[in-house]
Amino acid sequence: MPRAACAFWTNAPGQGEIRPAELSGPGPDEVLVRTLWSGVSRGTETLVFRGGVPESQHTAMRAPYQEGDFPAPVKYGYLNVGVVEEGPPALHGRTVFCLYPHQTHYVVPAHAVTPVPDTVPAARAVLAGTVETAVNALWDAGPLIGDRIAVIGGGMVGCSVAALLARYPAVRVQLVDADPGRAATARALGVDFALPAEARGDCDLVVHASATEEGLARALELLAPEGTVLELSWYGDRRVSLPLGEAFHSRRLVVRSSQVGTVSPARRARRSYADRMALALELLADPAFDALITGESAFEELPQVLPRLASGDLPALCHRIRYAPPDGR
């Protein structure tokens, strides 16, 4: 029998609404999930909301369960935690993470969900998609014991990378951001903090995640000779300039991209997408990650909340979306 659900759609750049969604199934190899929490990534997702996905990237930027097309109308999102209400016995009743948009209930193949470990609260598990990006980035970067590292950009991705680097032995890690308020976040994650002008140089590796031209230029300035900038920022339809003159060549600097859409070549032969996601969820047992969740709203408020997140009027790292329990209380 068809079932009723509700989903958030961007119906025009900068405008959103909640629409009804009709579900069927689940079939033999599918699960019906009731959403408990979802998360809004203030980077990619608000760029989508503003209509900033370049036409050349419309295919590459599709989320796994996206409906509609860029720029709009489109149902987009990828940080969803829920409980399996129907499905295979091994999953029935389990709390799971899925790369699904903001929707009250949904049906997906059973292989599309990853069980959340008992050590990870469901409300924190919304960060799994971002921590997965950080895992892939560090597989790409391959930091070594004793490295001197800066992470420029204290958003969700940058903070997730810094949190993982804090676990590396004898590594000097500094989170760099233009907002002095990010110092408290850095302390919670166990890393040092600096404003861009005060950041420590002579770095073996700089992870850039500020999505600004100034941040990328500063990343090059902080490198030691033969150092590497790992570029995690996605600029959408914006062009950026980069100072590749002066000492860029003589110092043999490297700028390297990283993107979560494929498993890092360093691990691709031995790790699957499912392995990477399972690892991200295991890492979220650390309560330090709670510092990345900086706001919460009800699902019904999303049409008013996303414009404020996109404009910066509502500052946030990860803004968590709360769904009503079955009894409506």
XYZ file of C-alpha atoms in Angstrom, residues 27-300:
274
model
C 10.363 -4.920 -1.484
C 12.247 -8.058 -0.386
C 15.690 -6.399 -0.438
C 14.606 -2.937 0.690
C 14.101 -1.113 3.973
C 11.556 1.436 5.149
C 13.328 4.031 7.283
C 11.715 6.569 9.608
C 14.013 9.582 9.870
C 15.176 10.649 13.326
C 17.690 13.335 12.341
C 19.172 14.883 9.230
C 21.952 17.405 8.845
C 22.531 20.452 6.663
C 26.070 20.901 5.379
C 26.542 24.661 5.221
C 29.010 24.273 2.346
C 27.787 22.125 -0.525
C 24.136 22.017 0.441
C 23.686 25.751 0.818
C 25.516 26.259 -2.482
C 22.936 23.939 -4.072
C 20.155 25.880 -2.360
C 21.467 29.145 -3.831
C 21.536 27.608 -7.331
C 25.341 27.757 -7.575
C 26.078 24.345 -9.151
C 27.762 24.944 -12.546
C 26.009 23.360 -15.494
C 29.165 21.370 -16.251
C 28.881 19.725 -12.816
C 25.174 18.880 -12.796
C 25.843 15.176 -13.283
C 28.890 14.918 -11.010
C 27.119 16.732 -8.156
C 24.012 14.552 -8.036
C 23.395 13.109 -4.580
C 22.644 9.353 -4.427
C 18.875 9.779 -3.864
C 18.394 13.205 -5.365
C 15.168 13.912 -7.228
C 14.803 16.695 -9.752
C 17.637 18.547 -11.453
C 19.864 21.547 -10.740
C 19.266 24.350 -10.240
C 15.639 23.608 -9.256
C 13.252 22.109 -8.414
C 15.485 19.593 -6.643
C 15.347 17.382 -3.549
C 18.925 17.339 -2.254
C 20.754 16.210 0.868
C 22.937 13.383 2.145
C 23.093 13.350 5.959
C 20.221 11.214 7.241
C 19.867 9.026 10.336
C 16.766 6.936 10.968
C 15.403 3.695 12.298
C 14.447 0.748 10.071
C 10.738 0.057 10.540
C 10.443 -2.641 7.877
C 13.079 -4.743 6.157
C 15.352 -7.754 6.578
C 15.457 -9.150 10.153
C 19.128 -8.181 10.575
C 18.237 -4.511 10.052
C 14.742 -4.296 11.544
C 14.743 -1.854 14.439
C 18.348 -0.766 13.826
C 19.443 2.853 13.741
C 21.083 3.480 10.352
C 22.824 6.204 8.365
C 21.917 6.833 4.730
C 22.969 9.374 2.091
C 19.360 10.519 1.754
C 17.766 14.008 1.562
C 15.546 15.595 4.220
C 12.425 13.415 4.294
C 10.286 11.963 7.089
C 10.252 8.362 5.747
C 11.903 6.702 2.752
C 12.455 3.346 1.065
C 15.909 2.370 -0.211
C 17.795 -0.848 -0.984
C 19.041 -2.529 2.193
C 22.656 -2.117 1.051
C 22.210 1.680 1.004
C 22.038 1.957 4.792
C 24.880 1.518 7.288
C 24.070 0.471 10.868
C 25.109 3.028 13.457
C 27.326 1.449 16.143
C 25.852 1.274 19.644
C 28.710 3.539 20.801
C 27.499 6.409 18.576
C 24.401 8.474 19.487
C 21.951 8.777 16.610
C 22.001 12.571 16.891
C 25.798 12.623 16.322
C 25.680 10.107 13.470
C 24.410 12.822 11.070
C 28.088 13.797 10.767
C 29.008 10.480 9.128
C 28.980 11.813 5.571
C 31.342 14.650 6.461
C 33.685 12.447 8.495
C 33.723 10.073 5.515
C 34.999 12.995 3.405
C 37.719 13.618 5.998
C 38.736 9.945 5.990
C 39.067 9.993 2.206
C 41.057 13.228 2.348
C 43.570 11.758 4.777
C 43.887 8.634 2.643
C 44.737 11.015 -0.215
C 47.126 13.130 1.868
C 48.935 10.292 3.640
C 50.249 12.335 6.602
C 53.278 10.884 8.377
C 54.305 10.733 12.011
C 55.806 14.036 13.098
C 54.336 16.075 10.228
C 53.623 19.794 10.614
C 50.104 20.370 9.332
C 47.703 23.289 8.993
C 44.002 22.947 8.235
C 42.672 26.177 6.736
C 38.915 26.602 7.053
C 37.015 25.727 10.208
C 33.831 24.514 8.566
C 32.412 21.007 8.826
C 34.993 19.391 6.571
C 37.997 21.282 7.917
C 37.030 20.582 11.519
C 36.454 16.897 10.755
C 39.920 16.646 9.194
C 41.465 18.432 12.190
C 39.668 16.105 14.612
C 41.088 13.033 12.866
C 44.578 14.517 12.638
C 44.503 15.110 16.395
C 44.721 11.316 16.756
C 47.970 11.061 14.771
C 51.150 10.580 16.850
C 53.624 13.471 17.187
C 51.806 15.562 14.557
C 51.627 19.348 14.914
C 48.104 20.369 13.880
C 46.749 23.891 13.711
C 43.234 24.873 12.660
C 43.321 28.210 10.819
C 40.239 30.360 10.339
C 39.381 34.045 9.981
C 36.669 33.686 12.655
C 38.223 33.869 16.150
C 35.142 32.074 17.440
C 36.490 28.872 15.899
C 39.148 28.796 18.631
C 36.646 27.177 20.997
C 35.855 24.514 18.397
C 39.565 23.809 17.929
C 40.013 23.376 21.683
C 37.100 20.929 21.801
C 38.725 18.923 18.991
C 42.123 18.919 20.690
C 44.071 21.039 18.192
C 45.690 24.482 18.191
C 44.023 27.488 16.576
C 45.339 30.536 14.724
C 44.021 33.419 12.679
C 45.429 33.370 9.111
C 48.072 36.046 9.744
C 49.320 34.213 12.860
C 49.425 30.667 11.478
C 52.633 28.660 11.845
C 54.496 27.973 8.620
C 57.057 25.426 7.471
C 54.231 22.915 6.972
C 54.667 19.549 5.307
C 50.948 19.518 4.507
C 48.200 22.123 4.396
C 44.614 20.941 4.036
C 42.577 23.760 2.506
C 38.834 23.817 3.161
C 37.893 27.502 3.412
C 36.506 27.782 -0.150
C 38.157 31.205 -0.459
C 40.829 32.519 -2.804
C 42.622 34.121 0.153
C 42.671 30.851 2.066
C 44.213 28.955 -0.829
C 46.904 31.611 -1.300
C 47.688 31.476 2.422
C 47.920 27.685 2.217
C 50.772 28.001 -0.302
C 52.539 30.560 1.901
C 52.513 28.188 4.883
C 54.189 25.294 3.058
C 57.752 24.154 3.560
C 59.725 23.443 0.343
C 58.225 20.457 -1.505
C 55.128 20.625 0.703
C 51.600 19.821 -0.465
C 48.272 21.647 -0.341
C 45.363 19.214 -0.356
C 42.422 21.163 -1.791
C 39.057 20.114 -0.342
C 37.129 23.294 -1.179
C 34.501 23.221 -3.869
C 33.944 26.605 -5.469
C 30.858 25.823 -7.523
C 30.548 28.333 -10.338
C 33.159 30.753 -8.936
C 36.561 31.257 -10.576
C 39.582 31.602 -8.288
C 43.053 32.934 -8.982
C 46.168 31.379 -7.500
C 49.672 32.923 -7.149
C 51.823 30.441 -9.049
C 54.656 32.868 -9.762
C 57.478 33.947 -7.457
C 58.794 30.903 -5.538
C 56.045 28.392 -6.385
C 58.204 26.446 -8.853
C 61.582 26.859 -7.177
C 60.117 25.551 -3.908
C 58.502 22.647 -5.814
C 55.120 23.075 -4.153
C 52.176 20.785 -4.906
C 48.447 21.522 -5.077
C 46.368 18.338 -5.103
C 42.604 17.864 -5.251
C 40.577 15.443 -3.159
C 36.932 14.527 -3.577
C 34.759 11.998 -1.769
C 32.942 10.815 -4.913
C 35.554 8.094 -5.409
C 37.548 6.093 -2.888
C 41.104 7.427 -2.648
C 43.501 5.647 -5.031
C 45.669 4.929 -1.983
C 42.980 2.561 -0.645
C 40.783 1.790 -3.631
C 42.158 -1.736 -4.105
C 41.423 -2.693 -0.494
C 38.507 -0.540 0.722
C 34.971 -0.155 -0.612
C 32.547 2.733 -0.179
C 30.821 0.656 2.523
C 34.129 0.124 4.345
C 34.817 3.845 4.293
C 31.380 4.735 5.652
C 31.575 2.082 8.377
C 34.938 3.520 9.459
C 33.512 7.054 9.580
C 30.706 5.885 11.866
C 33.134 4.054 14.158
C 35.197 7.231 14.506
C 32.101 9.140 15.639
C 32.201 7.320 18.978
C 34.444 10.225 20.040
C 32.241 12.842 21.784
C 34.617 15.599 20.613
C 32.677 15.590 17.328
C 29.673 17.094 19.137
C 31.458 20.446 18.737
C 30.597 20.328 15.012
C 26.849 20.440 15.665
C 26.083 24.075 16.321
C 22.324 24.376 15.883
C 19.082 22.459 15.659
C 15.649 23.035 14.133
C 12.489 21.080 13.507
C 11.937 19.586 10.037
C 8.896 21.838 9.536
